[in-house]
mmCIF file of C-alpha atoms in Angstrom:
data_model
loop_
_atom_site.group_PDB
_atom_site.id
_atom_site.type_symbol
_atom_site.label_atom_id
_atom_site.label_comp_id
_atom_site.label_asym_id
_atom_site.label_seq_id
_atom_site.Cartn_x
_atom_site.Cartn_y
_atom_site.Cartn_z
ATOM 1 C CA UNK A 18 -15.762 -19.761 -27.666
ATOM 2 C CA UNK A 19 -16.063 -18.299 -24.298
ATOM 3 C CA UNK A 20 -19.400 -17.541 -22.758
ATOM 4 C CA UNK A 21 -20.928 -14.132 -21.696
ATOM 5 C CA UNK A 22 -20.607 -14.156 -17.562
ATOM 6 C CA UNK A 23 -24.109 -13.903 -16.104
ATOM 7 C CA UNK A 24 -23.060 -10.041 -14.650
ATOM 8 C CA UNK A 25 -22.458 -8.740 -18.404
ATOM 9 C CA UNK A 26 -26.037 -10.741 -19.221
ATOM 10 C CA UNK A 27 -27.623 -8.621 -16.331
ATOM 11 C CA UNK A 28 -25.936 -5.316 -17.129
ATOM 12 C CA UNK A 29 -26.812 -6.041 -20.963
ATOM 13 C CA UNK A 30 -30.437 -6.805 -20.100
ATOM 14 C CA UNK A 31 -30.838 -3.488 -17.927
ATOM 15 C CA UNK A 32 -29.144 -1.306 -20.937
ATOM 16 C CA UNK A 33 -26.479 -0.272 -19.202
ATOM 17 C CA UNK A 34 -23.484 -1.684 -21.473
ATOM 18 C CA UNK A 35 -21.709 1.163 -23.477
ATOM 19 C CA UNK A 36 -22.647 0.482 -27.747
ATOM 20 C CA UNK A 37 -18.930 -1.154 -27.994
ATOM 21 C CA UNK A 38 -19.660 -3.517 -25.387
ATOM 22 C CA UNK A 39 -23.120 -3.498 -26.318
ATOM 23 C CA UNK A 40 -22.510 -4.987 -30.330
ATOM 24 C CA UNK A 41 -19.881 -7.394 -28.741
ATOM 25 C CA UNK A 42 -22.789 -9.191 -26.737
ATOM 26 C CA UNK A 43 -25.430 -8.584 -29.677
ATOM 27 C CA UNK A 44 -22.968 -10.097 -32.017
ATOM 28 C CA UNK A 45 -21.765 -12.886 -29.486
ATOM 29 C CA UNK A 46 -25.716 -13.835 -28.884
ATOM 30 C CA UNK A 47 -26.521 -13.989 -32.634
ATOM 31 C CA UNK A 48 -23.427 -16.803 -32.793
ATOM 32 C CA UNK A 49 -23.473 -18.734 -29.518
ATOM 33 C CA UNK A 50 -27.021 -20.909 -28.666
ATOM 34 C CA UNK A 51 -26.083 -20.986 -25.099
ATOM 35 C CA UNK A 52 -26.238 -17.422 -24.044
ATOM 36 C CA UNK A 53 -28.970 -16.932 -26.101
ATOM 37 C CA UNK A 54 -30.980 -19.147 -23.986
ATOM 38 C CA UNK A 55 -29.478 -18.034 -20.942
ATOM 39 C CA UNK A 56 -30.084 -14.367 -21.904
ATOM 40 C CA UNK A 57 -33.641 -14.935 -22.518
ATOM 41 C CA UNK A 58 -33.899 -16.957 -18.917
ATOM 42 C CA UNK A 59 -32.109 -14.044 -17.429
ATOM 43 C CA UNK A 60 -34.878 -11.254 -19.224
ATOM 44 C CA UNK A 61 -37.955 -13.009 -17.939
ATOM 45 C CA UNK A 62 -36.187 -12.824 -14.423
ATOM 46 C CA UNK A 63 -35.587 -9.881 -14.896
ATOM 47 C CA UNK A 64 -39.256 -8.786 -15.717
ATOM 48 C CA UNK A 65 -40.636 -11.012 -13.149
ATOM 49 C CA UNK A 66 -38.870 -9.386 -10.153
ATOM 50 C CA UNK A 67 -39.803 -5.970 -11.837
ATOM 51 C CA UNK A 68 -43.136 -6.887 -11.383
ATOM 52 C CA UNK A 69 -43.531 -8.342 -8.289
ATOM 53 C CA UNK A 70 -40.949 -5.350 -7.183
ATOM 54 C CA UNK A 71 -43.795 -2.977 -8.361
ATOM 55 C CA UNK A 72 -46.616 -4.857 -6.778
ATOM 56 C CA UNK A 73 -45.052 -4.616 -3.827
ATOM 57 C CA UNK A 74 -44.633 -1.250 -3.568
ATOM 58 C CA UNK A 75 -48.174 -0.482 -3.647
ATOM 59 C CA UNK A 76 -48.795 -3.010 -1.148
ATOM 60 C CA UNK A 77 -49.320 -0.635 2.163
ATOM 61 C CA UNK A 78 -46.877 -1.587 5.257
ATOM 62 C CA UNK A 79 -48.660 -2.304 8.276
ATOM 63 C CA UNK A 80 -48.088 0.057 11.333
ATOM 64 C CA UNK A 81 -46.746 -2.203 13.323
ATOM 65 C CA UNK A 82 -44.086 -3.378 10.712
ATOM 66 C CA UNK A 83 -42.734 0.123 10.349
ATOM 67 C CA UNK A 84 -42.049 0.294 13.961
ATOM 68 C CA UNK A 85 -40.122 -2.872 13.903
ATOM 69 C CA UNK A 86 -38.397 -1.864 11.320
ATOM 70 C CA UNK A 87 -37.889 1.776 12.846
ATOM 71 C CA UNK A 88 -37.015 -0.426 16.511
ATOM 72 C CA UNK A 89 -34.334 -2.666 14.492
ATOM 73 C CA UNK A 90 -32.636 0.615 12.812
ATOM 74 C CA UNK A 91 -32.278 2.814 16.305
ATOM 75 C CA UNK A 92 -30.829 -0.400 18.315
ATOM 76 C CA UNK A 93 -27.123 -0.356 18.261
ATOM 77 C CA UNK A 94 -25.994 -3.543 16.491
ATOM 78 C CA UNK A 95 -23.152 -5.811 16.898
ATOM 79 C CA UNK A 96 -21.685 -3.674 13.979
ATOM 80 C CA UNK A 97 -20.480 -0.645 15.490
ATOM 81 C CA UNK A 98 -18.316 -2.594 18.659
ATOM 82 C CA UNK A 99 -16.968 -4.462 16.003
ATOM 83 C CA UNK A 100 -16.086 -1.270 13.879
ATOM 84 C CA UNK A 101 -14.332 0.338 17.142
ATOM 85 C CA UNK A 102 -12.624 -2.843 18.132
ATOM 86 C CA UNK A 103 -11.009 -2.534 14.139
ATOM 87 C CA UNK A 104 -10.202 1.209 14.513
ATOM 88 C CA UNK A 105 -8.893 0.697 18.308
ATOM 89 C CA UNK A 106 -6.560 -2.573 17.164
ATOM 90 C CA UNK A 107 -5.148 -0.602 13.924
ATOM 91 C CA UNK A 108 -4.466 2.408 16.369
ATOM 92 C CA UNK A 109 -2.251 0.324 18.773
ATOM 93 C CA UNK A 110 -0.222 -1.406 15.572
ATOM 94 C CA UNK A 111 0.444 1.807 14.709
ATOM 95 C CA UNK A 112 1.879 3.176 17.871
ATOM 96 C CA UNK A 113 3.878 0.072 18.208
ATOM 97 C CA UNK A 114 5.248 0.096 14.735
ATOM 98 C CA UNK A 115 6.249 3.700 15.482
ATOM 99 C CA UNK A 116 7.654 3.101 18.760
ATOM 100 C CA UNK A 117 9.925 0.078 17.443
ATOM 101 C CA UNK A 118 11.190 1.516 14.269
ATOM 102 C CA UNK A 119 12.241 4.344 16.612
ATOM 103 C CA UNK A 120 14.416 2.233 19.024
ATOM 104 C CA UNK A 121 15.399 0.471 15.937
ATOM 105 C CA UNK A 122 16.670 3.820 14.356
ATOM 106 C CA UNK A 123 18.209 4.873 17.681
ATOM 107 C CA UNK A 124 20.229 1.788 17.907
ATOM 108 C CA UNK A 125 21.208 1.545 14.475
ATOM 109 C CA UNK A 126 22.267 5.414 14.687
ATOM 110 C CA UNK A 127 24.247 4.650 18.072
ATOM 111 C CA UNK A 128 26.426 2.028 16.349
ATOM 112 C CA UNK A 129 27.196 3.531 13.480
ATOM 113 C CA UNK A 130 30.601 5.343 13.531
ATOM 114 C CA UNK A 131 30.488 8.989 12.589
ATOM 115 C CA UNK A 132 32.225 10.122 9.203
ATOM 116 C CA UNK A 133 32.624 13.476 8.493
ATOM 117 C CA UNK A 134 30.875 14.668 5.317
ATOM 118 C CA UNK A 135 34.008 16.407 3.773
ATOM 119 C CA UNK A 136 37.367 15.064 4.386
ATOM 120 C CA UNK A 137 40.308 17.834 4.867
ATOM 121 C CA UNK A 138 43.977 17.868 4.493
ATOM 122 C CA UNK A 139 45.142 14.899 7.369
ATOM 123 C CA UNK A 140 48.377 14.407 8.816
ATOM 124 C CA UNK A 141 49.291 10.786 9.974
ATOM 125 C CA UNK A 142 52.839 10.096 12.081
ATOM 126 C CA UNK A 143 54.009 7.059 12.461
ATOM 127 C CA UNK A 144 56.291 6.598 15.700
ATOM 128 C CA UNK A 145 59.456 4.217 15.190
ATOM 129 C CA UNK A 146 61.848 3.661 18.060
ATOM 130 C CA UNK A 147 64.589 5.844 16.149
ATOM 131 C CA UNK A 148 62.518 8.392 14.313
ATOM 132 C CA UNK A 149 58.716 10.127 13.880
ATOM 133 C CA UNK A 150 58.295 10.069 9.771
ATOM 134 C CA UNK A 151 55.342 12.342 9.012
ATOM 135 C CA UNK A 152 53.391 12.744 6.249
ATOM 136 C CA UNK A 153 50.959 15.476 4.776
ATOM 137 C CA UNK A 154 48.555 15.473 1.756
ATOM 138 C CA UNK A 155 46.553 18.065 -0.010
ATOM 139 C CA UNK A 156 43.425 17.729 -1.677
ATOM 140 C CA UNK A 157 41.820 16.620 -3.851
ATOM 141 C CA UNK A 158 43.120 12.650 -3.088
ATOM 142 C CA UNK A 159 43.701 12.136 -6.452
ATOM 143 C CA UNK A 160 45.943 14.364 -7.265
ATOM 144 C CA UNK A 161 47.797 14.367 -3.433
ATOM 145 C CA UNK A 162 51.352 15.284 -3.139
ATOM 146 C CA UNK A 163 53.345 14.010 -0.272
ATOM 147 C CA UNK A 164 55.514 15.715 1.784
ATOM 148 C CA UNK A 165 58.024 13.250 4.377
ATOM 149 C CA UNK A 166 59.467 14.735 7.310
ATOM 150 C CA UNK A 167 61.732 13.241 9.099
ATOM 151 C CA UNK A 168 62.221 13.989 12.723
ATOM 152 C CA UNK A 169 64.992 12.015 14.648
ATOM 153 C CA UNK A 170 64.059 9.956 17.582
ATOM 154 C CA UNK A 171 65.666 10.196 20.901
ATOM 155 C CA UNK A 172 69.077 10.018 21.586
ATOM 156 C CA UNK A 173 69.857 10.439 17.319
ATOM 157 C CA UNK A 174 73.114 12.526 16.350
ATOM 158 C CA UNK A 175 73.521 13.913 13.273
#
């Protein structure tokens, strides 16, 4: 049997559990002797820093502590440089990782060879010592007809 985690045993004890989640932890407390005990630990907590919460809120500050207090809030802390060290370090990986994938594009770009996007109707020639035999195609490639022409070299009689 697993246990109730001591966060479910707080929200449970300050009735803020939804009534499914609610009956679960009624219904696992009426079976398990362990979180029953720990529940009722957790309640009289509970009450106990309610009550001294409450006392001392009627307790009256002192002058002076309120302006130590005030002195500590209006000082800039440690927390702010830190925050604009963060935001000035994440600003500078970003330009960088900008800048390289850039040059990385560019070169990548560069050497890749250029293909046009729609292919057209080629001729290729092939040059032998005694004669040119060309060749043209129509599309579509799959269904191509070839035509050979051939062209006698130099110094050929018919």
């Amino acid at each position: 049997m697993e246990h109730v985690s001591e966060e479910l045993l707080l929200v449970y004890i300050e009735n803020r559990l939804g009534p499914e989640a609610r009956a679960r932890v009624n219904s696992h407390l009426r079976e398990c002797e362990v979180c029953r005990a720990e529940a009722a630990e957790a309640r009289q907590t509970h009450a106990a820093l309610k009550i001294a919460a409450q006392a001392l809120s009627r307790l009256p500050l002192p002058p002076l502590a309120w302006a130590g207090v005030r002195d500590r809030l209006g000082r800039p802390g440690i927390l702010p440089a830190v925050r604009r060290s963060w935001q000035v370090a994440a600003s500078t990986a970003v330009v960088v990782m900008a800048l390289v994938s850039n040059l990385t594009l560019n070169a990548a770009r560069a050497a890749t060879p250029s293909v046009p996007a729609i292919q057209t109707p080629a001729a290729h020639s092939i040059v032998l010592d005694t004669a040119t035999v060309e060749a043209t195609r129509d599309l579509p490639l799959t269904d191509s007809t070839f035509t050979p022409t051939l062209t006698p070299g130099p110094g050929a009689t018919n």
